PDB file of C-alpha atoms in Angstrom:
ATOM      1  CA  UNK A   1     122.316  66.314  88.031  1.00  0.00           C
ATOM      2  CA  UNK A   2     120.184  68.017  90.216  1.00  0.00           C
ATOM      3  CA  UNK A   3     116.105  65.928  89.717  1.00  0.00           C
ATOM      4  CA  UNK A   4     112.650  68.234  89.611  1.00  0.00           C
ATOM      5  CA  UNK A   5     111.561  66.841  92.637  1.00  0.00           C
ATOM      6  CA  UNK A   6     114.513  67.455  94.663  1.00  0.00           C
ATOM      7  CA  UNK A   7     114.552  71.463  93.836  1.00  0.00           C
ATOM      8  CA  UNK A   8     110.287  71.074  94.487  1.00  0.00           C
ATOM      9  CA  UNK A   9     110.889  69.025  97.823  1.00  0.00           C
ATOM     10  CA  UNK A  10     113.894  72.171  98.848  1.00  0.00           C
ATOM     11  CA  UNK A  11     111.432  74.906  97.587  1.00  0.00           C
ATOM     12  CA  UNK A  12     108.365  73.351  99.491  1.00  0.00           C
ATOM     13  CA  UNK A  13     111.023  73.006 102.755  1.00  0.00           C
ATOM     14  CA  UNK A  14     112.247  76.778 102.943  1.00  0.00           C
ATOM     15  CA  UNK A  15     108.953  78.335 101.908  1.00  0.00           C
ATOM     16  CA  UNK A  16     106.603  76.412 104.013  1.00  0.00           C
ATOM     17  CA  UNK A  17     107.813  73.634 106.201  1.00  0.00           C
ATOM     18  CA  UNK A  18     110.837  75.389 107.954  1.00  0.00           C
ATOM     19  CA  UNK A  19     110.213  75.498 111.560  1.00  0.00           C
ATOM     20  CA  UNK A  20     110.802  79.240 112.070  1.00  0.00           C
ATOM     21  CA  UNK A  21     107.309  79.646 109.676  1.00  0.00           C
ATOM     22  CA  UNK A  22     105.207  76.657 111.408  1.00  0.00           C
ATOM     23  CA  UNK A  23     106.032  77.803 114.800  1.00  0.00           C
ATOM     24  CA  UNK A  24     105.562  81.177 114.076  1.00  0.00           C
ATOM     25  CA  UNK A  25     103.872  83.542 116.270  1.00  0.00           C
ATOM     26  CA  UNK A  26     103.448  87.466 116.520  1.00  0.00           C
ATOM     27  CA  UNK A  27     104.307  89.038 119.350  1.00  0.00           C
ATOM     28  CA  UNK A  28     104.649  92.472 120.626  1.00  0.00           C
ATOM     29  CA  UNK A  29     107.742  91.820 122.718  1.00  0.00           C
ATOM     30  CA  UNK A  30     109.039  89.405 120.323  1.00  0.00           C
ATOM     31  CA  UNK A  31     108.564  90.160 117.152  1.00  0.00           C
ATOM     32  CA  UNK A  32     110.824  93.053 115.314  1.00  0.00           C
ATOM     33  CA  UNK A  33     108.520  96.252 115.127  1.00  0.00           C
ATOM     34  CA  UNK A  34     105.631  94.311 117.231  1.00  0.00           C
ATOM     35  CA  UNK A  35     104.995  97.756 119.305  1.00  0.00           C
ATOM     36  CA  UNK A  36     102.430 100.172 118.489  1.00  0.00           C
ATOM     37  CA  UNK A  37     105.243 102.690 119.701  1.00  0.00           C
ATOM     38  CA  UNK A  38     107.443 101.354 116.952  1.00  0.00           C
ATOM     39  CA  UNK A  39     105.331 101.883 114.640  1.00  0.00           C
ATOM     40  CA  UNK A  40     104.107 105.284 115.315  1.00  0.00           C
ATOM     41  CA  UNK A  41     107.827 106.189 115.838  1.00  0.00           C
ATOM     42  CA  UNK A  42     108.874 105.000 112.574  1.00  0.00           C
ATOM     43  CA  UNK A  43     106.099 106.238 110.062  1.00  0.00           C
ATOM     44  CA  UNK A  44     106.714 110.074 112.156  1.00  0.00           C
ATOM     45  CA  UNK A  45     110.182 109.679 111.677  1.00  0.00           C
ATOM     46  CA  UNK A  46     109.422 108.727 107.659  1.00  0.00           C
ATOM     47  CA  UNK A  47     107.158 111.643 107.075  1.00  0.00           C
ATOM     48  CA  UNK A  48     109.706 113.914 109.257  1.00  0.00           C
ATOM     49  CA  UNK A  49     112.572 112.457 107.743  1.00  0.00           C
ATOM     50  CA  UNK A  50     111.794 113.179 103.845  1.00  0.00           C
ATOM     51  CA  UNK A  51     109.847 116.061 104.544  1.00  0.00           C
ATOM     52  CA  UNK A  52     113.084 117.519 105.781  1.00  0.00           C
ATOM     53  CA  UNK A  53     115.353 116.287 103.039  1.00  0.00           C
ATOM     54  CA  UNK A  54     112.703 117.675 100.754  1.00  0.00           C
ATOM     55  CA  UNK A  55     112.903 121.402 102.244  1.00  0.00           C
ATOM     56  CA  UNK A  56     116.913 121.290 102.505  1.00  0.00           C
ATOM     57  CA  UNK A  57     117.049 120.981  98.603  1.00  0.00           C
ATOM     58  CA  UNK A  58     114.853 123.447  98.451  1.00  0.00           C
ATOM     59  CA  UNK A  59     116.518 125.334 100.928  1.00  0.00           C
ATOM     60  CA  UNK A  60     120.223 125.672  99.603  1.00  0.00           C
ATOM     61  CA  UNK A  61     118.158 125.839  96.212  1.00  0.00           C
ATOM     62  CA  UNK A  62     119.985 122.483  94.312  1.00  0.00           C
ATOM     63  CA  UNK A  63     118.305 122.486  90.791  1.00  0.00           C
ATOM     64  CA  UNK A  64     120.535 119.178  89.962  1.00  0.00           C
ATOM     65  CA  UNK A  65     119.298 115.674  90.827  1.00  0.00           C
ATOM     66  CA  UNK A  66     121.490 113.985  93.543  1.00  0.00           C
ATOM     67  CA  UNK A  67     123.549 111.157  91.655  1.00  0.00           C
ATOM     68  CA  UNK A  68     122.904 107.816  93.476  1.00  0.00           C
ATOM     69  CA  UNK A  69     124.380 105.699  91.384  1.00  0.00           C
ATOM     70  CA  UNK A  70     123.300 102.321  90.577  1.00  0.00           C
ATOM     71  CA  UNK A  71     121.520 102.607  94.132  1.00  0.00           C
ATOM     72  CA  UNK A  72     117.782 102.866  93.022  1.00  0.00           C
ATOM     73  CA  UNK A  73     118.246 100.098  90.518  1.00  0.00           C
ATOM     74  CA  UNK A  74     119.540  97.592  92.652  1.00  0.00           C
ATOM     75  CA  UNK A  75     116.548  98.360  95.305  1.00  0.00           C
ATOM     76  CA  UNK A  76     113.985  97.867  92.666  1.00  0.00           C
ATOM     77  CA  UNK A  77     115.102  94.687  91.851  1.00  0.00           C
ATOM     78  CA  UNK A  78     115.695  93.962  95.876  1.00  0.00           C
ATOM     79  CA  UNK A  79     111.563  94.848  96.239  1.00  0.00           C
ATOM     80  CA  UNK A  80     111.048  93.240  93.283  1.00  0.00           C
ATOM     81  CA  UNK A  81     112.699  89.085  94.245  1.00  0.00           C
ATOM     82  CA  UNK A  82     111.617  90.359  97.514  1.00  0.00           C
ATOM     83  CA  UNK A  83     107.710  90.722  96.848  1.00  0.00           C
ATOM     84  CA  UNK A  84     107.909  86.957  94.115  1.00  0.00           C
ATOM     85  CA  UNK A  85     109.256  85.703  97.472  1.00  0.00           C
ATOM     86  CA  UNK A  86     106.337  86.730  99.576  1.00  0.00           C
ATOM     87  CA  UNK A  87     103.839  86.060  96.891  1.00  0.00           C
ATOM     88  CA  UNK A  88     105.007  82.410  96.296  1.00  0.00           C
ATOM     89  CA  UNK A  89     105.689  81.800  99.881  1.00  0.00           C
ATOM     90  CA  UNK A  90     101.920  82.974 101.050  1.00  0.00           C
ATOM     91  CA  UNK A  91     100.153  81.336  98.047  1.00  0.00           C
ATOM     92  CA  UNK A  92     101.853  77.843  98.796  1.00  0.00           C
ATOM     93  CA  UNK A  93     101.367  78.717 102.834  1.00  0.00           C
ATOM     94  CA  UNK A  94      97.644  79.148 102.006  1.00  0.00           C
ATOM     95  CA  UNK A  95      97.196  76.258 100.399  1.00  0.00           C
ATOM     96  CA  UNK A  96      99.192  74.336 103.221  1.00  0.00           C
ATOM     97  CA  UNK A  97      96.931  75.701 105.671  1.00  0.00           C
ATOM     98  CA  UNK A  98      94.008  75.030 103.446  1.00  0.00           C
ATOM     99  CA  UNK A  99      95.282  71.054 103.560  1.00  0.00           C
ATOM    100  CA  UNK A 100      95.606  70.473 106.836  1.00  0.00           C
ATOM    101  CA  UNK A 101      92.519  72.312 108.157  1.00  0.00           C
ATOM    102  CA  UNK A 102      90.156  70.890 105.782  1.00  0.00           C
ATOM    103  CA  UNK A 103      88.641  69.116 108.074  1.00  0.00           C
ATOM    104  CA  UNK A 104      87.301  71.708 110.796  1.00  0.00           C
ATOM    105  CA  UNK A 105      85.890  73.693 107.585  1.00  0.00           C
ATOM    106  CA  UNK A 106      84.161  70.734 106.602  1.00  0.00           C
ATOM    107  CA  UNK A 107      82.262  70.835 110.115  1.00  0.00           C
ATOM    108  CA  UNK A 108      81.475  74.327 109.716  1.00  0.00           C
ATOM    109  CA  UNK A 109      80.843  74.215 106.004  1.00  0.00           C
ATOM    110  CA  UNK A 110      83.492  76.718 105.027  1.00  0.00           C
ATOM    111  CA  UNK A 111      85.027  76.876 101.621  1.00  0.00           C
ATOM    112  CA  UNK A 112      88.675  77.765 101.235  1.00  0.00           C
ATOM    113  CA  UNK A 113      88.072  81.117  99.241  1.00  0.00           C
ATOM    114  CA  UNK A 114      85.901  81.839 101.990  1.00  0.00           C
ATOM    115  CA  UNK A 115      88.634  81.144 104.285  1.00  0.00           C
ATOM    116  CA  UNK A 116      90.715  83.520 102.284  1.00  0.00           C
ATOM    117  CA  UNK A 117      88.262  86.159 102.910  1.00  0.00           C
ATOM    118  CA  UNK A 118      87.507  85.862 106.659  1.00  0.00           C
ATOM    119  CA  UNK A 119      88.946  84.272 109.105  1.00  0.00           C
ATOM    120  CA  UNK A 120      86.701  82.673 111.885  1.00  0.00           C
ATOM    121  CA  UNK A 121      86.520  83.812 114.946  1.00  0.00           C
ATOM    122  CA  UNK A 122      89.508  82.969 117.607  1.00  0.00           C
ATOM    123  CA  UNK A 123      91.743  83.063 114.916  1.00  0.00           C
ATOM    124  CA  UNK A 124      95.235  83.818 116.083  1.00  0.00           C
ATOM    125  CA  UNK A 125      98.639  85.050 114.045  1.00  0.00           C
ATOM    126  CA  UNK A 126     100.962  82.139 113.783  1.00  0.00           C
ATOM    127  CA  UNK A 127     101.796  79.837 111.369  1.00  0.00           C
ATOM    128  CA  UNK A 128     103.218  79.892 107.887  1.00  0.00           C
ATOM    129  CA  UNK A 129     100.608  82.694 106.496  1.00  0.00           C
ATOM    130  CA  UNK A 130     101.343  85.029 109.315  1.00  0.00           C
ATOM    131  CA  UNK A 131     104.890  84.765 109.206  1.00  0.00           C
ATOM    132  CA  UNK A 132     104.661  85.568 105.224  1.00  0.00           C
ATOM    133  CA  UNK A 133     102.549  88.497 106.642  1.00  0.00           C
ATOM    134  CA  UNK A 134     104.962  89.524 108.950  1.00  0.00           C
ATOM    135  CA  UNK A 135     108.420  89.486 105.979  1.00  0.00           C
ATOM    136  CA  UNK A 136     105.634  91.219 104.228  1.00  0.00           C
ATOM    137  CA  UNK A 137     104.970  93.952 107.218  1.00  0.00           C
ATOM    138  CA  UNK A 138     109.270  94.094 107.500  1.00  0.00           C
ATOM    139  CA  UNK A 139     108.940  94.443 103.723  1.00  0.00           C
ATOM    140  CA  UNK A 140     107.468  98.051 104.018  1.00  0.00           C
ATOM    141  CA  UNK A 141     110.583  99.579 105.754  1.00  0.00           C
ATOM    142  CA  UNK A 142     112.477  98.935 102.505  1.00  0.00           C
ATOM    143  CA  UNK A 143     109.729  99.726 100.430  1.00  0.00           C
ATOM    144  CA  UNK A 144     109.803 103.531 102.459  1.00  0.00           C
ATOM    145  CA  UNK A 145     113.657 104.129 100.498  1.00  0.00           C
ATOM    146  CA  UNK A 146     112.019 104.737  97.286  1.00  0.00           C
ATOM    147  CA  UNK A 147     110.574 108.119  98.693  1.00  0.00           C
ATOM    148  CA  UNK A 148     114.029 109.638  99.483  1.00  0.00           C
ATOM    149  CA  UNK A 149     115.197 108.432  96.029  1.00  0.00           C
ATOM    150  CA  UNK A 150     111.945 110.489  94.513  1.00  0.00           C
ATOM    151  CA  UNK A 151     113.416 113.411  96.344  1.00  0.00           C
ATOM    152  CA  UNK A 152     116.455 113.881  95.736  1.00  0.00           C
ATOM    153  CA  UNK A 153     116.533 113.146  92.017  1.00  0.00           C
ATOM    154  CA  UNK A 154     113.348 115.445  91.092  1.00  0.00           C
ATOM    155  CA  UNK A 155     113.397 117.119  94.369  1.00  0.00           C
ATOM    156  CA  UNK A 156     109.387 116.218  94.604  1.00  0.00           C
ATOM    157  CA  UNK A 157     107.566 115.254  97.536  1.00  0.00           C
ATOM    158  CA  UNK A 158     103.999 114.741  97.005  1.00  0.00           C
ATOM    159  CA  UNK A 159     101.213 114.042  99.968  1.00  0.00           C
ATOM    160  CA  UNK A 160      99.963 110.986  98.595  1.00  0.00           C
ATOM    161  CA  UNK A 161     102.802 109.262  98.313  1.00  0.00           C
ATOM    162  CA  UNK A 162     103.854 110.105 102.129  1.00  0.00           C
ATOM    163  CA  UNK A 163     100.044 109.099 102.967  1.00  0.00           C
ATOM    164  CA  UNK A 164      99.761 106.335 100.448  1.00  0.00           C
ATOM    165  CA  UNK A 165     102.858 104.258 101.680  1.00  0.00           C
ATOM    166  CA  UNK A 166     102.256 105.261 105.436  1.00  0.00           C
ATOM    167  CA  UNK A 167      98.845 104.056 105.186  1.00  0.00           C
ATOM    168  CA  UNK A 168      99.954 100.462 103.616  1.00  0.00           C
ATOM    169  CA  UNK A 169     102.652 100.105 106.962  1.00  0.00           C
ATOM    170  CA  UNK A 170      99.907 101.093 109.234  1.00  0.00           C
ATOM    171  CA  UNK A 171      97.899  98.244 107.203  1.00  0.00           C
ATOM    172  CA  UNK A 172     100.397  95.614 107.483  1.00  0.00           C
ATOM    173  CA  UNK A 173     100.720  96.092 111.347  1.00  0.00           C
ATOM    174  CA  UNK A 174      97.317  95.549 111.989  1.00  0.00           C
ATOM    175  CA  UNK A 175      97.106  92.659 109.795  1.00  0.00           C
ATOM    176  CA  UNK A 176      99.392  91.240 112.421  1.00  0.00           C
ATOM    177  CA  UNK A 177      98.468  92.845 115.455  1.00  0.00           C
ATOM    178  CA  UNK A 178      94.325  91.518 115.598  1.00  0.00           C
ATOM    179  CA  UNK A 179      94.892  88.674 113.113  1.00  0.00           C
ATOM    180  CA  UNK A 180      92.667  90.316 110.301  1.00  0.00           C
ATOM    181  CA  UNK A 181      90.336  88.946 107.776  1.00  0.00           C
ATOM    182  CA  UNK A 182      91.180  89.256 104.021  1.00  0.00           C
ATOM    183  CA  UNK A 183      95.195  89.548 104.687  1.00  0.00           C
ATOM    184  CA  UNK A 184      95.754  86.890 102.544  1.00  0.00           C
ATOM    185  CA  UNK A 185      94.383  88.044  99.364  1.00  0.00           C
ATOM    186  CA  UNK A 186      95.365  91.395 100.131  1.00  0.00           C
ATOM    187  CA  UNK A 187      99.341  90.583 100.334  1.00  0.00           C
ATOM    188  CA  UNK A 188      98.687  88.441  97.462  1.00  0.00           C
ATOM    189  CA  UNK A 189      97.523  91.450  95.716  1.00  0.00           C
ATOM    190  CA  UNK A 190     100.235  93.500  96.861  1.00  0.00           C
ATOM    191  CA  UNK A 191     103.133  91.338  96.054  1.00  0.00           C
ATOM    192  CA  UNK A 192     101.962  90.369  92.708  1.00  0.00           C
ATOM    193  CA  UNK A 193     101.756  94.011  91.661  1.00  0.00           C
ATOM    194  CA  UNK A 194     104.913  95.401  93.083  1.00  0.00           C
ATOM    195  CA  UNK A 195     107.285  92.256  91.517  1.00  0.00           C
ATOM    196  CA  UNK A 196     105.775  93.284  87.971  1.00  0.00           C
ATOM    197  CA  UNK A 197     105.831  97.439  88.623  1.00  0.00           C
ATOM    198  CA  UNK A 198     109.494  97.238  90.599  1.00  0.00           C
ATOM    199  CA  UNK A 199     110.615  94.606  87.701  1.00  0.00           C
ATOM    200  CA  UNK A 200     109.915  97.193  85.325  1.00  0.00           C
ATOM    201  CA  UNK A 201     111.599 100.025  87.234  1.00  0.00           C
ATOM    202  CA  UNK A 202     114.811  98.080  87.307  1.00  0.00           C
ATOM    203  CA  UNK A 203     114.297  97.769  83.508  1.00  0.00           C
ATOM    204  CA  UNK A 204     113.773 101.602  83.053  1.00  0.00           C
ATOM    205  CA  UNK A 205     116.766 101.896  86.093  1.00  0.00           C
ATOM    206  CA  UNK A 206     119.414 100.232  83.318  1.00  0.00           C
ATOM    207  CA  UNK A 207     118.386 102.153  80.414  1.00  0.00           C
ATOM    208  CA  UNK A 208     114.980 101.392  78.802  1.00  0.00           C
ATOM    209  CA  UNK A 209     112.913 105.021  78.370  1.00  0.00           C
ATOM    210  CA  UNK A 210     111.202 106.573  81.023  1.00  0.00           C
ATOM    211  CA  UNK A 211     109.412 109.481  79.742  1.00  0.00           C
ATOM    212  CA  UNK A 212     107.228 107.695  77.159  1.00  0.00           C
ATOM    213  CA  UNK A 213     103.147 107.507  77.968  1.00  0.00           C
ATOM    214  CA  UNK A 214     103.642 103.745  78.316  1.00  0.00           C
ATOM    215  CA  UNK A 215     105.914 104.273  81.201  1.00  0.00           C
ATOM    216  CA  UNK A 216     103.950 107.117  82.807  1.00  0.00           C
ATOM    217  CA  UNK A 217     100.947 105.095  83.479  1.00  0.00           C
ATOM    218  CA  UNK A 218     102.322 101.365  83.456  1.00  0.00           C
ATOM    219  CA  UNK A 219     102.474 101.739  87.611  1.00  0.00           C
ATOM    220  CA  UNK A 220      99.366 103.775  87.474  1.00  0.00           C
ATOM    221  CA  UNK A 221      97.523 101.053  85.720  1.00  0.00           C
ATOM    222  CA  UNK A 222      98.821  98.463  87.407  1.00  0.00           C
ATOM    223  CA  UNK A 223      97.396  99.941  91.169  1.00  0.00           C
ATOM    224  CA  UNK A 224      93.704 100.716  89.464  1.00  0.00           C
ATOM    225  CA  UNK A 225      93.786  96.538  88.949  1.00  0.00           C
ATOM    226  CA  UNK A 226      94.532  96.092  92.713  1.00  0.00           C
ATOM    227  CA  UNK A 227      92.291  98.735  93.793  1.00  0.00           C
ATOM    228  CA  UNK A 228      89.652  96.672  92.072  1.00  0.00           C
ATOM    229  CA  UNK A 229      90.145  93.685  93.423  1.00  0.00           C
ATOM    230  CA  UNK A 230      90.806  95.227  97.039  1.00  0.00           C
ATOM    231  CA  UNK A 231      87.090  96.853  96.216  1.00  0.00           C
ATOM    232  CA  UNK A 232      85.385  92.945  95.497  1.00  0.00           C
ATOM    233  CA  UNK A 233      87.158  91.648  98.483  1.00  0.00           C
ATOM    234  CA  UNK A 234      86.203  94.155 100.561  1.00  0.00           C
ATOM    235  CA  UNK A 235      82.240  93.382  99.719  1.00  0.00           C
ATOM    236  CA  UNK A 236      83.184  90.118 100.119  1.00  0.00           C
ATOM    237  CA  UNK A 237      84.180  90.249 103.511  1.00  0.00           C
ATOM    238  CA  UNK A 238      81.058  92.343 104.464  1.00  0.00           C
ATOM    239  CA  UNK A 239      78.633  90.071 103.137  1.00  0.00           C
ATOM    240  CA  UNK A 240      80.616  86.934 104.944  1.00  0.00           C
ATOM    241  CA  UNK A 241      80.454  88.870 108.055  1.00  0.00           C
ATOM    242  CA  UNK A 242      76.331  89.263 108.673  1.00  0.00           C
ATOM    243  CA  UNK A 243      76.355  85.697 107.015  1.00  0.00           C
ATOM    244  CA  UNK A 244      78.628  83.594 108.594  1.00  0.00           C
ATOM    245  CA  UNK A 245      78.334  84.979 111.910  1.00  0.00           C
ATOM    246  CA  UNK A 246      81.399  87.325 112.167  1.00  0.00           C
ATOM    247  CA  UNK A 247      84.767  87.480 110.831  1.00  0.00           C
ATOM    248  CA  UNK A 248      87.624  87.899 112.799  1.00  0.00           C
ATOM    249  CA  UNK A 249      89.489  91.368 113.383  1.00  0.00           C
ATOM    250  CA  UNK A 250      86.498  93.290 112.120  1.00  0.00           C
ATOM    251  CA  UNK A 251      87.222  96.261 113.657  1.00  0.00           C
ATOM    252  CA  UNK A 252      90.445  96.453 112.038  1.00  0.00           C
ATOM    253  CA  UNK A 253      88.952  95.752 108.868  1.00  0.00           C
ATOM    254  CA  UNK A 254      86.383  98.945 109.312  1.00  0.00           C
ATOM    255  CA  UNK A 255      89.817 100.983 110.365  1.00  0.00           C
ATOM    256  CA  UNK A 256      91.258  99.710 107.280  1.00  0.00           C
ATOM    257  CA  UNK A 257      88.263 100.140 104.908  1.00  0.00           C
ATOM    258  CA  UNK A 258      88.732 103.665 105.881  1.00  0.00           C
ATOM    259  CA  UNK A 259      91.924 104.388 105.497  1.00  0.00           C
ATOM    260  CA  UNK A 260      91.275 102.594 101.860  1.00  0.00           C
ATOM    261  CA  UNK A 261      89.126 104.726 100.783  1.00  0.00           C
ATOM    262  CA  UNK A 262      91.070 108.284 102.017  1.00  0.00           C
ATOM    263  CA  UNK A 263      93.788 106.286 100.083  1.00  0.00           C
ATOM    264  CA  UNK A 264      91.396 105.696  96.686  1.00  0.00           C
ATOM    265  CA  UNK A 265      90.354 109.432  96.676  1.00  0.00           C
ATOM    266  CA  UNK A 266      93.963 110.906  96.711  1.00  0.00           C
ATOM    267  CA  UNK A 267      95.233 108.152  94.259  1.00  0.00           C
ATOM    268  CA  UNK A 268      92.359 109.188  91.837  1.00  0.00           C
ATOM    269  CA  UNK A 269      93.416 112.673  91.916  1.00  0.00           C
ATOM    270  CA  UNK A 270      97.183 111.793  91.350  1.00  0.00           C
ATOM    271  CA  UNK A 271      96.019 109.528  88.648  1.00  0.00           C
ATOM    272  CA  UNK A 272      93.762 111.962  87.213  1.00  0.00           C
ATOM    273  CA  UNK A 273      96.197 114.610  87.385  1.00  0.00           C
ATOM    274  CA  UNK A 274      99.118 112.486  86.188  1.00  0.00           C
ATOM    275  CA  UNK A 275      96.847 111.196  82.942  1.00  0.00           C
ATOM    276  CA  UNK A 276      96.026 114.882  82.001  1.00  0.00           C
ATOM    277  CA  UNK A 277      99.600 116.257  82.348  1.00  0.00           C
ATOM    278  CA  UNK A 278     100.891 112.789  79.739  1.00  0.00           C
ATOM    279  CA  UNK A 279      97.900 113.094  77.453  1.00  0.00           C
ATOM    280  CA  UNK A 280      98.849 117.118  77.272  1.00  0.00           C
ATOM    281  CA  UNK A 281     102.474 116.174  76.425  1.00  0.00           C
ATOM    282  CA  UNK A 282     101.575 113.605  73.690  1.00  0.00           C
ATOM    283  CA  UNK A 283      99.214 116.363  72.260  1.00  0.00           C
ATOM    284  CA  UNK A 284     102.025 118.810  72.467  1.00  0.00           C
ATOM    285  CA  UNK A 285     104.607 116.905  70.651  1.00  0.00           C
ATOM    286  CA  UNK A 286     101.907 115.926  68.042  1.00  0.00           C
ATOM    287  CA  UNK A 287     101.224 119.627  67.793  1.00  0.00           C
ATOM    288  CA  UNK A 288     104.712 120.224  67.162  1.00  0.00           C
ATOM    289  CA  UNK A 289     105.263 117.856  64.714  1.00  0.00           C
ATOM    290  CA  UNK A 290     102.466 119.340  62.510  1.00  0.00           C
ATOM    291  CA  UNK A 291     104.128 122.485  62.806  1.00  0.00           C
ATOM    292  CA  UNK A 292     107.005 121.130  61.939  1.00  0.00           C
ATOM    293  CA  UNK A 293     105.917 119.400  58.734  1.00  0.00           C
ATOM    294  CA  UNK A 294     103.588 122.735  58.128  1.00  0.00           C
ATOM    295  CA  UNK A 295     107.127 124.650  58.134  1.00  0.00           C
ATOM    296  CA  UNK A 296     108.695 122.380  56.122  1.00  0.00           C
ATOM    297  CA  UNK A 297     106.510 122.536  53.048  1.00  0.00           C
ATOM    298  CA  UNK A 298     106.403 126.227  53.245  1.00  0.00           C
TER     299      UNK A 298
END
């Protein structure tokens, strides 16, 4: 019989003490997707790619969604393992890191949540967190599917969710690329939200209701949580930065905190928008029921 602390001793092995994540290290030339060319190649081919599959529907004027099968099921659960995976293998890579660099924080009177926040200066991407980063940038590429599934079973293709998911793969890269501050609560955020909201898609995938108000704004609810905490981190980082005497891959962090906030304002108007249009059909089938029951005594 298999003991507890010979599955805790295998777990601690492949998520944080296999040599391919301590001797990790990003690099352009060898790391998959490391280029700046890669990645501008692959979000334009994205945007290019479903905006095309989105105007040949519309084109030879197909009304019926595209069976796919059990395809989109099976790729929410994928996303969903996927992200558990990253989550648990960052937060026990984190606290690994946290161990064995107590020390130098102790000279320079650092805390470990302020670690988490920003990184000092000098700080370079290898190690266990960055490689957790890195499945976590490779993550995004199968994260990108979900779009073409969107399309060709409701034939919709919005511009926030082209902008929303290019802007989290432009993100992830430059996590990587200048070692940023505040990557590891960020992916943390990430991954805990997607393994609930893609858990549940798998769930409605095999047959639980989609179309009630629970399900409309389960994912919806779920991102205003993370955009919350994203917000406190954020100040976080700011205030750690005129403190502490700079945190590392701040100009990344500015780019970021930009592209965060163009991402806030169109996910308040899809939210906003989205609310309205449920609340409208819960008051219409309420409506209808009165009428119903109105009828019915007459």
């Amino acid at each position: 019989m298999i003991s507890y602390s010979y599955v805790m001793e295998s777990m601690k092995y492949w998520l944080i003490e296999h040599p391919a994540m301590v001797s990790f290290r990003w690099s352009p030339t060898q790391s998959y997707g490391g280029t700046w060319w890669f990645l501008i190649s692959a979000t334009s081919f994205y945007v290019a790619a479903a905006v095309t599959l989105h105007l040949l529907l519309k084109f030879f004027r197909r009304r019926r969604a595209v069976p796919l099968g059990p395809i989109p099921a099976l790729h929410s659960l994928a996303m969903s393992l996927i992200s558990a995976a990253i989550f648990t293998g960052m937060f026990f890579s984190a606290e690994a890191e946290a161990r064995d660099t107590r020390w130098l924080w102790r000279r320079s009177r650092t805390t470990s949540f302020e670690w988490l926040l920003c990184f000092p200066l000098g700080t370079r991407p290898s190690g266990r967190v960055f490689f957790w980063s890195y499945v976590f940038y490779l993550s995004r590429f199968l994260h990108l599917l979900r779009t073409f599934f969107v399309v060709l079973r409701h034939r919709r293709l919005s511009f926030f969710r082209l902008f929303n998911n290019s802007v989290l793969l432009i993100m992830s890269f430059l996590w990587l690329e200048f070692s940023q501050s505040l990557q590891v609560l960020a992916i943390l955020f990430y991954t805990a939200v997607y393994s609930v909201v893609y858990a549940f898609r798998f769930w409605t995938e095999i047959g639980l209701p989609t179309k009630t108000p629970l399900a409309l704004s389960f994912t919806a609810n779920f991102q205003i949580v993370l955009l919350g905490f994203n917000l406190m981190c954020h100040v976080g980082v700011l205030s750690l930065h005129y403190l502490r005497g700079g945190c590392n891959g701040i100009g990344a962090w500015v780019f970021n905190s930009v592209l965060n906030a163009a991402f806030l304002v169109q996910f308040l108007k899809s939210y906003v928008k989205t609310h309205c249009h449920s609340q409208s059909i819960v008051a219409c089938s309420s409506s209808k029921r009165e009428v119903s029951m109105h009828a019915s005594k007459t």
